[in-house]
Coordinates of C-alpha atoms in Angstrom, one line a residue:
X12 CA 31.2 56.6 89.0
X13 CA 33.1 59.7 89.7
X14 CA 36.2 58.1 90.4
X15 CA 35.6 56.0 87.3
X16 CA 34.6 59.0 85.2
X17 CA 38.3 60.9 86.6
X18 CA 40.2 58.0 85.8
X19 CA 38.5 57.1 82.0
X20 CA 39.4 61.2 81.0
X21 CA 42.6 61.3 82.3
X22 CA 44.1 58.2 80.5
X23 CA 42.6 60.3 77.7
X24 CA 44.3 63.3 78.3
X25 CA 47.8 61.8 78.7
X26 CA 47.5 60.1 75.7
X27 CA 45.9 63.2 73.1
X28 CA 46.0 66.1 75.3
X29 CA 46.4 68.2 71.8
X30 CA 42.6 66.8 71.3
X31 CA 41.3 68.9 74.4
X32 CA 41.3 72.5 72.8
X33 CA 40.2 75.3 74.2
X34 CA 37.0 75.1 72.4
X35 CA 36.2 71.9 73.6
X36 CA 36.7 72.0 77.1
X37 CA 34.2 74.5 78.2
X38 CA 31.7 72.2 76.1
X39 CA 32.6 69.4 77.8
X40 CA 32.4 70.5 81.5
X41 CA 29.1 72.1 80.1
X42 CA 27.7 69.1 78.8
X43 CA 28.4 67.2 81.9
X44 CA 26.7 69.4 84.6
X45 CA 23.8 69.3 82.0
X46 CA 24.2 65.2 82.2
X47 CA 24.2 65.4 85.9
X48 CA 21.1 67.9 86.0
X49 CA 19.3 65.6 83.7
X50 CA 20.2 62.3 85.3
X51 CA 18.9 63.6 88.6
X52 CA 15.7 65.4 87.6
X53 CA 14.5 62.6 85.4
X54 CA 16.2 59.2 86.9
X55 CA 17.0 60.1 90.3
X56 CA 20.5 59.3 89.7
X57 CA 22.8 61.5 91.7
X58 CA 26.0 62.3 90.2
X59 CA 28.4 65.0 91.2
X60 CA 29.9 66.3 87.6
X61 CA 33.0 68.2 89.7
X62 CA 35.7 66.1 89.4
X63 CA 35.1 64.8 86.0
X64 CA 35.5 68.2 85.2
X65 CA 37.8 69.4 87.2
X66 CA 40.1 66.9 85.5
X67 CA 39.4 68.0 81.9
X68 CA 40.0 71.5 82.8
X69 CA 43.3 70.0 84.4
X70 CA 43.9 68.0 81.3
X71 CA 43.0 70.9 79.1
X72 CA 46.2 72.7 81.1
X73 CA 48.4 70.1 80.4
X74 CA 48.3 69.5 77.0
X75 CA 48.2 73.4 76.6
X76 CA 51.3 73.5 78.6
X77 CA 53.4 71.0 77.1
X78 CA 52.0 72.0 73.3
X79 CA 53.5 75.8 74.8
X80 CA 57.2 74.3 75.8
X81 CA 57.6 71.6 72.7
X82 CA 57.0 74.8 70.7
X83 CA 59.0 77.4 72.6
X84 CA 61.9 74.2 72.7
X85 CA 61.7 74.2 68.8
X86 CA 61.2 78.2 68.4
X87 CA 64.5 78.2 70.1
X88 CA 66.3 75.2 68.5
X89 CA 66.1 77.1 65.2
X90 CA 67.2 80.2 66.5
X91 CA 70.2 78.8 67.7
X92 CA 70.8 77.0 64.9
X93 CA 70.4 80.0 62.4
X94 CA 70.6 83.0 64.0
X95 CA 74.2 84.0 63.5
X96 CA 74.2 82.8 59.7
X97 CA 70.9 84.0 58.2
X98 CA 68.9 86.9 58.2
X99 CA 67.0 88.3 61.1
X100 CA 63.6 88.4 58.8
X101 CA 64.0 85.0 57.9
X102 CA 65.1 83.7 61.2
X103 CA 61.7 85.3 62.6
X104 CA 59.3 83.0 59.8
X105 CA 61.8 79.9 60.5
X106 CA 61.0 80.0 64.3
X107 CA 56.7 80.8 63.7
X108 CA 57.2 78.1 61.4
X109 CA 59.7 75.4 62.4
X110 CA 58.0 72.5 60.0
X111 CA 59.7 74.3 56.9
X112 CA 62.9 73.4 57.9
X113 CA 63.5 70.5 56.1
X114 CA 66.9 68.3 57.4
X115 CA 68.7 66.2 56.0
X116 CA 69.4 66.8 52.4
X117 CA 67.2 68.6 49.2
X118 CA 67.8 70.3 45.9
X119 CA 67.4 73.8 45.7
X120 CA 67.9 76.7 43.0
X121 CA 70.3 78.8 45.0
X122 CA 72.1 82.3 44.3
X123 CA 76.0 81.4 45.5
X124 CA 78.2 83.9 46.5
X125 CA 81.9 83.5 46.7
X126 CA 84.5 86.1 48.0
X127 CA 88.1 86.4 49.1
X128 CA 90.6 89.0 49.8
X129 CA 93.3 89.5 47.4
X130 CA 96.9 89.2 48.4
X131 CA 96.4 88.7 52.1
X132 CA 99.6 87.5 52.9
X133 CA 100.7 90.9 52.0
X134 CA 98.3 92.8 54.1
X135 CA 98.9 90.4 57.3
X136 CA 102.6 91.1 56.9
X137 CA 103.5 92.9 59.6
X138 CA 101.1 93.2 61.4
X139 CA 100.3 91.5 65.1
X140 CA 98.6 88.5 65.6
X141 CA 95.7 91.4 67.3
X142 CA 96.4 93.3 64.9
X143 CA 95.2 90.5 62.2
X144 CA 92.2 90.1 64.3
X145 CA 91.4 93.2 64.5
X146 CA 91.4 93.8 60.6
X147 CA 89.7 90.1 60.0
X148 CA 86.9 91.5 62.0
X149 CA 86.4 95.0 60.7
X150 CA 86.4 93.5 57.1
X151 CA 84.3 90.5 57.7
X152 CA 81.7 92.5 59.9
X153 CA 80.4 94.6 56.8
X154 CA 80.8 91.6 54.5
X155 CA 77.9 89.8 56.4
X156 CA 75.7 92.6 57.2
X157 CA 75.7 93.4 54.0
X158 CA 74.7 89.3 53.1
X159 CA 72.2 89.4 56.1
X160 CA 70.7 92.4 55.0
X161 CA 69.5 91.2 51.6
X162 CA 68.4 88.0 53.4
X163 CA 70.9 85.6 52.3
X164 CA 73.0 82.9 54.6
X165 CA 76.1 82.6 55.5
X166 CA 77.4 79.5 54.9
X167 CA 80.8 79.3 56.2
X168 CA 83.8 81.5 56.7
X169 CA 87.4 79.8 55.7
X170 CA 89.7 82.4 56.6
X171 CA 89.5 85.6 54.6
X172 CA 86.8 84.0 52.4
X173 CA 83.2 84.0 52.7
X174 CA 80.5 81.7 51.1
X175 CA 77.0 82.6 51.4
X176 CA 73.5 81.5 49.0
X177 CA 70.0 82.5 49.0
X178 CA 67.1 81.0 48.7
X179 CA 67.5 78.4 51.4
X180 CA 66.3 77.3 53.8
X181 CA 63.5 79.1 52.9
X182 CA 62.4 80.4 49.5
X183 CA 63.6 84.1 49.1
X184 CA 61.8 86.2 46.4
X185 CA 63.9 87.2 43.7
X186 CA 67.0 86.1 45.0
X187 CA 69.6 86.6 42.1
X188 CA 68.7 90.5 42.6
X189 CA 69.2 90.4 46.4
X190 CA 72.3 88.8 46.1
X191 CA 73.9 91.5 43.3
X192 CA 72.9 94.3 45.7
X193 CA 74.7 92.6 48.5
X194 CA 77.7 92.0 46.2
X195 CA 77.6 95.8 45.5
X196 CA 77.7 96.9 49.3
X197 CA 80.2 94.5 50.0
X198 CA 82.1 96.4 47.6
X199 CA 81.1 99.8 48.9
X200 CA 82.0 98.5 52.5
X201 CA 85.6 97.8 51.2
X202 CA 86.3 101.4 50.0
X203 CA 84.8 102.5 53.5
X204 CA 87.1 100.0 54.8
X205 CA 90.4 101.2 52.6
X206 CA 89.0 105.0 53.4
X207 CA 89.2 104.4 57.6
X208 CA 92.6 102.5 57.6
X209 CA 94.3 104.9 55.4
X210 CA 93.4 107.7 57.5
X211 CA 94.4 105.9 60.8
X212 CA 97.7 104.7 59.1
X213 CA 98.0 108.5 58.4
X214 CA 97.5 109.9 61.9
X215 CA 100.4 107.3 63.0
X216 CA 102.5 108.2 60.4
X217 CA 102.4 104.3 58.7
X218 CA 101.6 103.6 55.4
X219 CA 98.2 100.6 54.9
X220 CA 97.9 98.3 52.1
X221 CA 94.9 99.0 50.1
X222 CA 92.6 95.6 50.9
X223 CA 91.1 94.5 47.3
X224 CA 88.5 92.0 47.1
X225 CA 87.2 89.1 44.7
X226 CA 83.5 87.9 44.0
X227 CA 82.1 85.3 42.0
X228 CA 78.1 85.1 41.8
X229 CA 76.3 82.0 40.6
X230 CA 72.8 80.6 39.9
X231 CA 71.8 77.0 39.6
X232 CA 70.6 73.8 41.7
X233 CA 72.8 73.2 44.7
X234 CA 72.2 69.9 47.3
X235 CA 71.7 72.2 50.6
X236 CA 71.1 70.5 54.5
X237 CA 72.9 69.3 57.7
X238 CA 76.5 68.4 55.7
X239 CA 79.1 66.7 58.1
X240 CA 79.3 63.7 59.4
X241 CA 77.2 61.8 62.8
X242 CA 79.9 63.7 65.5
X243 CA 79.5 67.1 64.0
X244 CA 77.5 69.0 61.3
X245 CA 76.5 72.6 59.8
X246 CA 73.6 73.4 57.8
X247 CA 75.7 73.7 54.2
X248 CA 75.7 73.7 50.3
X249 CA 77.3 71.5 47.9
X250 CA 77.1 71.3 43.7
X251 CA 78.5 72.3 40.8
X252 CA 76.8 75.9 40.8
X253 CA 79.1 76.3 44.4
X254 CA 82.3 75.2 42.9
X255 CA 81.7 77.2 39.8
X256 CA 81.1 80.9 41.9
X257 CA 84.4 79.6 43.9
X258 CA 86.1 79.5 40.1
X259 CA 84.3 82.7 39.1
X260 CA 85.9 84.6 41.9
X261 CA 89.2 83.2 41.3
X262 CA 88.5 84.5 37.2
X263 CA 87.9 88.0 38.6
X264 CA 91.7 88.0 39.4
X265 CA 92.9 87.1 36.0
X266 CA 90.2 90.3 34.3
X267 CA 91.7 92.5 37.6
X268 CA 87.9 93.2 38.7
X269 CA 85.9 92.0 41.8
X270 CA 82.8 91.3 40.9
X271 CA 82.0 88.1 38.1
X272 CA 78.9 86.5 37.7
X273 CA 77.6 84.0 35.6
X274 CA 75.3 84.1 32.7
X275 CA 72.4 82.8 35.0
X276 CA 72.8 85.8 37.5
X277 CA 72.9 88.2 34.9
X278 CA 70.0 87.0 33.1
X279 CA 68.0 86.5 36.4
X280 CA 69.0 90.5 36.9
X281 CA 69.2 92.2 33.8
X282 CA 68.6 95.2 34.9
X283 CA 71.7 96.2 36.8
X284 CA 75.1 97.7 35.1
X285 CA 77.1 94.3 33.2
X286 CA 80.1 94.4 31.0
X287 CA 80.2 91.0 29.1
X288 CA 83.3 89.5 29.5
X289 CA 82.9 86.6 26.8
X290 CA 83.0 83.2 27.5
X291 CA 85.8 81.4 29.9
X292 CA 86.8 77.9 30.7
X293 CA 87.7 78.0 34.1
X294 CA 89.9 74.8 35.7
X295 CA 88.0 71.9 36.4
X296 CA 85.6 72.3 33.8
X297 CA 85.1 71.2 30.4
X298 CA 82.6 73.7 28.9
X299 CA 82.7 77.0 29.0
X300 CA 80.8 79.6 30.9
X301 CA 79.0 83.0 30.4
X302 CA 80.9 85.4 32.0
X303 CA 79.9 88.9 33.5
X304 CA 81.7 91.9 35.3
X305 CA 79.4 93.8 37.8
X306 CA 80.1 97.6 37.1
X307 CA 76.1 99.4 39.4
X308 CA 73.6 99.0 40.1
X309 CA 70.1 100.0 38.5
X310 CA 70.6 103.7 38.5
X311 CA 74.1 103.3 36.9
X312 CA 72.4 101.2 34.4
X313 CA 70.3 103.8 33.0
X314 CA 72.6 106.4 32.6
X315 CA 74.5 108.2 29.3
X316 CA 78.0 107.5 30.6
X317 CA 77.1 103.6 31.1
X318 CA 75.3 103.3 27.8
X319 CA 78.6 105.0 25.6
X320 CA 81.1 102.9 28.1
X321 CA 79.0 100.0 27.3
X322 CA 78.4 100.1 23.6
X323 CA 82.4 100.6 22.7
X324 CA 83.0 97.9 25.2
X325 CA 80.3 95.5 23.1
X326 CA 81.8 96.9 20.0
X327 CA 85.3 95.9 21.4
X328 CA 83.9 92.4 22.1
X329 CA 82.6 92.2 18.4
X330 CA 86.0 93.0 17.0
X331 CA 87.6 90.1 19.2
X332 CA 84.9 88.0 18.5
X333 CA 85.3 88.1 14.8
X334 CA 89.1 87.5 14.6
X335 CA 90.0 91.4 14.2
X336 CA 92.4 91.6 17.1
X337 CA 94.6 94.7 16.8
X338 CA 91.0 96.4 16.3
X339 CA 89.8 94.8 19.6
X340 CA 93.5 95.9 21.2
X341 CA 92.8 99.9 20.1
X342 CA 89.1 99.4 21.2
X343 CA 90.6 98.6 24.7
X344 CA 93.3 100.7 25.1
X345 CA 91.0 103.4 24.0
X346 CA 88.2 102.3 27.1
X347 CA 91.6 102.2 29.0
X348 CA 92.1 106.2 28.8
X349 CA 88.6 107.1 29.4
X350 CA 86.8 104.8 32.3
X351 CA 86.9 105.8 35.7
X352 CA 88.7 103.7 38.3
X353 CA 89.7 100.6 38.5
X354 CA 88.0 99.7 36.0
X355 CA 91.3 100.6 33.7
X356 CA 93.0 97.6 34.8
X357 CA 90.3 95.2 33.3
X358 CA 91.1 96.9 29.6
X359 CA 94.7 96.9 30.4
X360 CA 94.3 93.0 30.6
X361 CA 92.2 92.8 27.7
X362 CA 94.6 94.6 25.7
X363 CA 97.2 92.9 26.1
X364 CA 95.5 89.3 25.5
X365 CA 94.0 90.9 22.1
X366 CA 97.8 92.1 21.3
X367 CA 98.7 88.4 22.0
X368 CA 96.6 87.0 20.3
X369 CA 97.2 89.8 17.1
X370 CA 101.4 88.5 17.2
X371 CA 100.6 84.7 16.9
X372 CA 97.7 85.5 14.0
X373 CA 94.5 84.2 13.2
X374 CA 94.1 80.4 13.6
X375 CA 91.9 77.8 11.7
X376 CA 90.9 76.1 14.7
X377 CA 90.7 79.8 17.1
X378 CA 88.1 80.0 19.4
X379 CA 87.1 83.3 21.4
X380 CA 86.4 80.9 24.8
X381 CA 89.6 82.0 27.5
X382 CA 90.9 78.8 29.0
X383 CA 92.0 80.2 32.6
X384 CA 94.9 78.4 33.5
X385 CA 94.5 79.0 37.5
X386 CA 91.7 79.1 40.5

């Protein structure tokens, strides 16, 4: 009976041992020395209860055991998997809770983040192939910390440029706010960046190239998963709101500012410091796009220099808007002369397309959308 009784549980085990919990296995040694007890003081049955028990105890170890290394195994898997692309905090509820990681493929609403350094064949001239390294790294360091910090991901790096989203691949609370503040640390790490070079370009008696940065931030459903092919794949995004922040940073050059953002990022954080830049048709697309420049952050937003820099710039936009362009022109040379840098380079631009626009004189058919002519 006893070797019957061994046998019968530990088929049992092998097959469920996540059934045997640690609740249940005191019960059921419990319950069979009280079957033994029983059968012998009112049949007359003798039957020892130690093995039987000895092998759910045994089969409670088991299953406990292998239940501990699937999960430790899967705890690591995502760790490995994430831990040099997204954010410490998030890496920590992936691995407690590996089940939310869903692969494959699935539609998200995603913030996007696209940046790239501006005339970096100039900077790399002349410099060593360590050298290069050397500056890739001390630029792209700060770039992530300051994505990883505000929780996002980083998708991939493609030389100088960086993509990274938020919200995936798991939700992240008031993303579109998160990833503005990491745009505007990125841009404070830059200056740090321009600050420590020049100094040590100084001591050796060398001149450095300022490093200048691009930015574009977009909102909007994006297919995110494992991307690639059955050899080789990454956990990546793809979508029309990913090409359009690619297309966004690449406007920032032609309004000689680093930080654009769409409509949808803007509306999603209303509360930080935005200059509207008017509507653009950037290439590849056929409608046009909301466009924002990204001038501080919350405490900027509030303040009396903001407000009067920002209600001629809206006044400017009104002149353009309407077809008054040598108004729009003085309104921006005028915003030229009195905004602190760089941000007179933006109205320099302005200026001159209003001045254009003032020689070839109003048009039936004029619209106020800016057809960008490059990425």
């Amino acid at each position: 009976v006893a070797a019957f009784s061994f046998l019968l549980i530990m088929s049992l085990l092998f097959v469920a041992p996540p059934l045997v919990s640690a609740a249940a296995t005191p019960l059921a040694v419990a319950g069979l020395f009280a079957g033994a007890f029983y059968l012998f003081d009112r049949r007359g049955v003798l039957l020892d209860p130690s093995y039987p028990s000895l092998a759910i105890i045994g089969g409670y170890l088991f299953g406990a055991v292998t239940l501990w290394r699937a999960e430790t195994s899967a705890r690591r898997h995502v760790r490995q998997a994430f831990g040099k692309f997204v954010a410490p905090a998030v890496v920590d509820r992936l691995a407690e809770h590996p089940e939310r990681l869903v692969l494959g493929g699935e539609t998200r609403e995603l913030t996007v983040l696209f940046s790239d350094l501006r005339n970096f064949s100039g900077i790399s001239e002349g410099l060593s192939a360590r050298e290069l390294t050397q500056f890739m790294n001390e630029y792209l360091t700060p770039m992530t910390d300051a994505i990883l910090e505000e929780e996002g991901t980083i998708d991939k790096y493609m030389g100088d440029a960086v993509l990274a989203f938020w919200n995936a691949p798991l939700d992240i609370e008031d993303h579109p706010r998160k990833a503005v503040r990491a745009a505007l640390t990125m841009r404070e790490a830059l200056v740090s960046l321009n600050k420590r070079r020049a100094e040590a370009a100084a001591s050796s008696g060398n001149d450095a190239q300022p490093a200048a940065m691009g930015l574009g931030l977009n909102l909007g459903p994006c297919s995110v998963g494992n991307m690639g092919s059955i050899r080789r794949f990454d956990y990546s995004i793809l979508g029309d709101t990913v090409n359009l922040a690619s297309r966004l940073e690449g406007a920032s050059k032609a309004f000689q500012t680093d930080i654009v953002a769409s409509g949808a990022v803007r509306d999603a954080a209303p509360d930080f410091s935005w200059l509207d830049l008017g509507r653009v048709r950037v290439v590849g697309k056929s409608e046009p796009t909301r466009v924002f420049a990204l001038a501080g952050d919350r405490s900027m937003a509030v303040s009396d220099s903001y407000v009067r820099w920002r209600k001629s710039h809206d006044l400017m936009r009104q002149e353009y808007e309407s077809g008054r362009f040598e108004a729009a022109a003085k309104g921006a040379s005028a915003l030229a002369r009195s905004v602190p840098e760089p941000w007179p380079a933006l109205y320099v631009v302005l200026e001159q397309r209003y001045r254009g626009l003032a020689r070839e004189g109003s048009q039936d058919n004029w619209s106020s959308v800016w057809n960008l002519s490059s990425k």
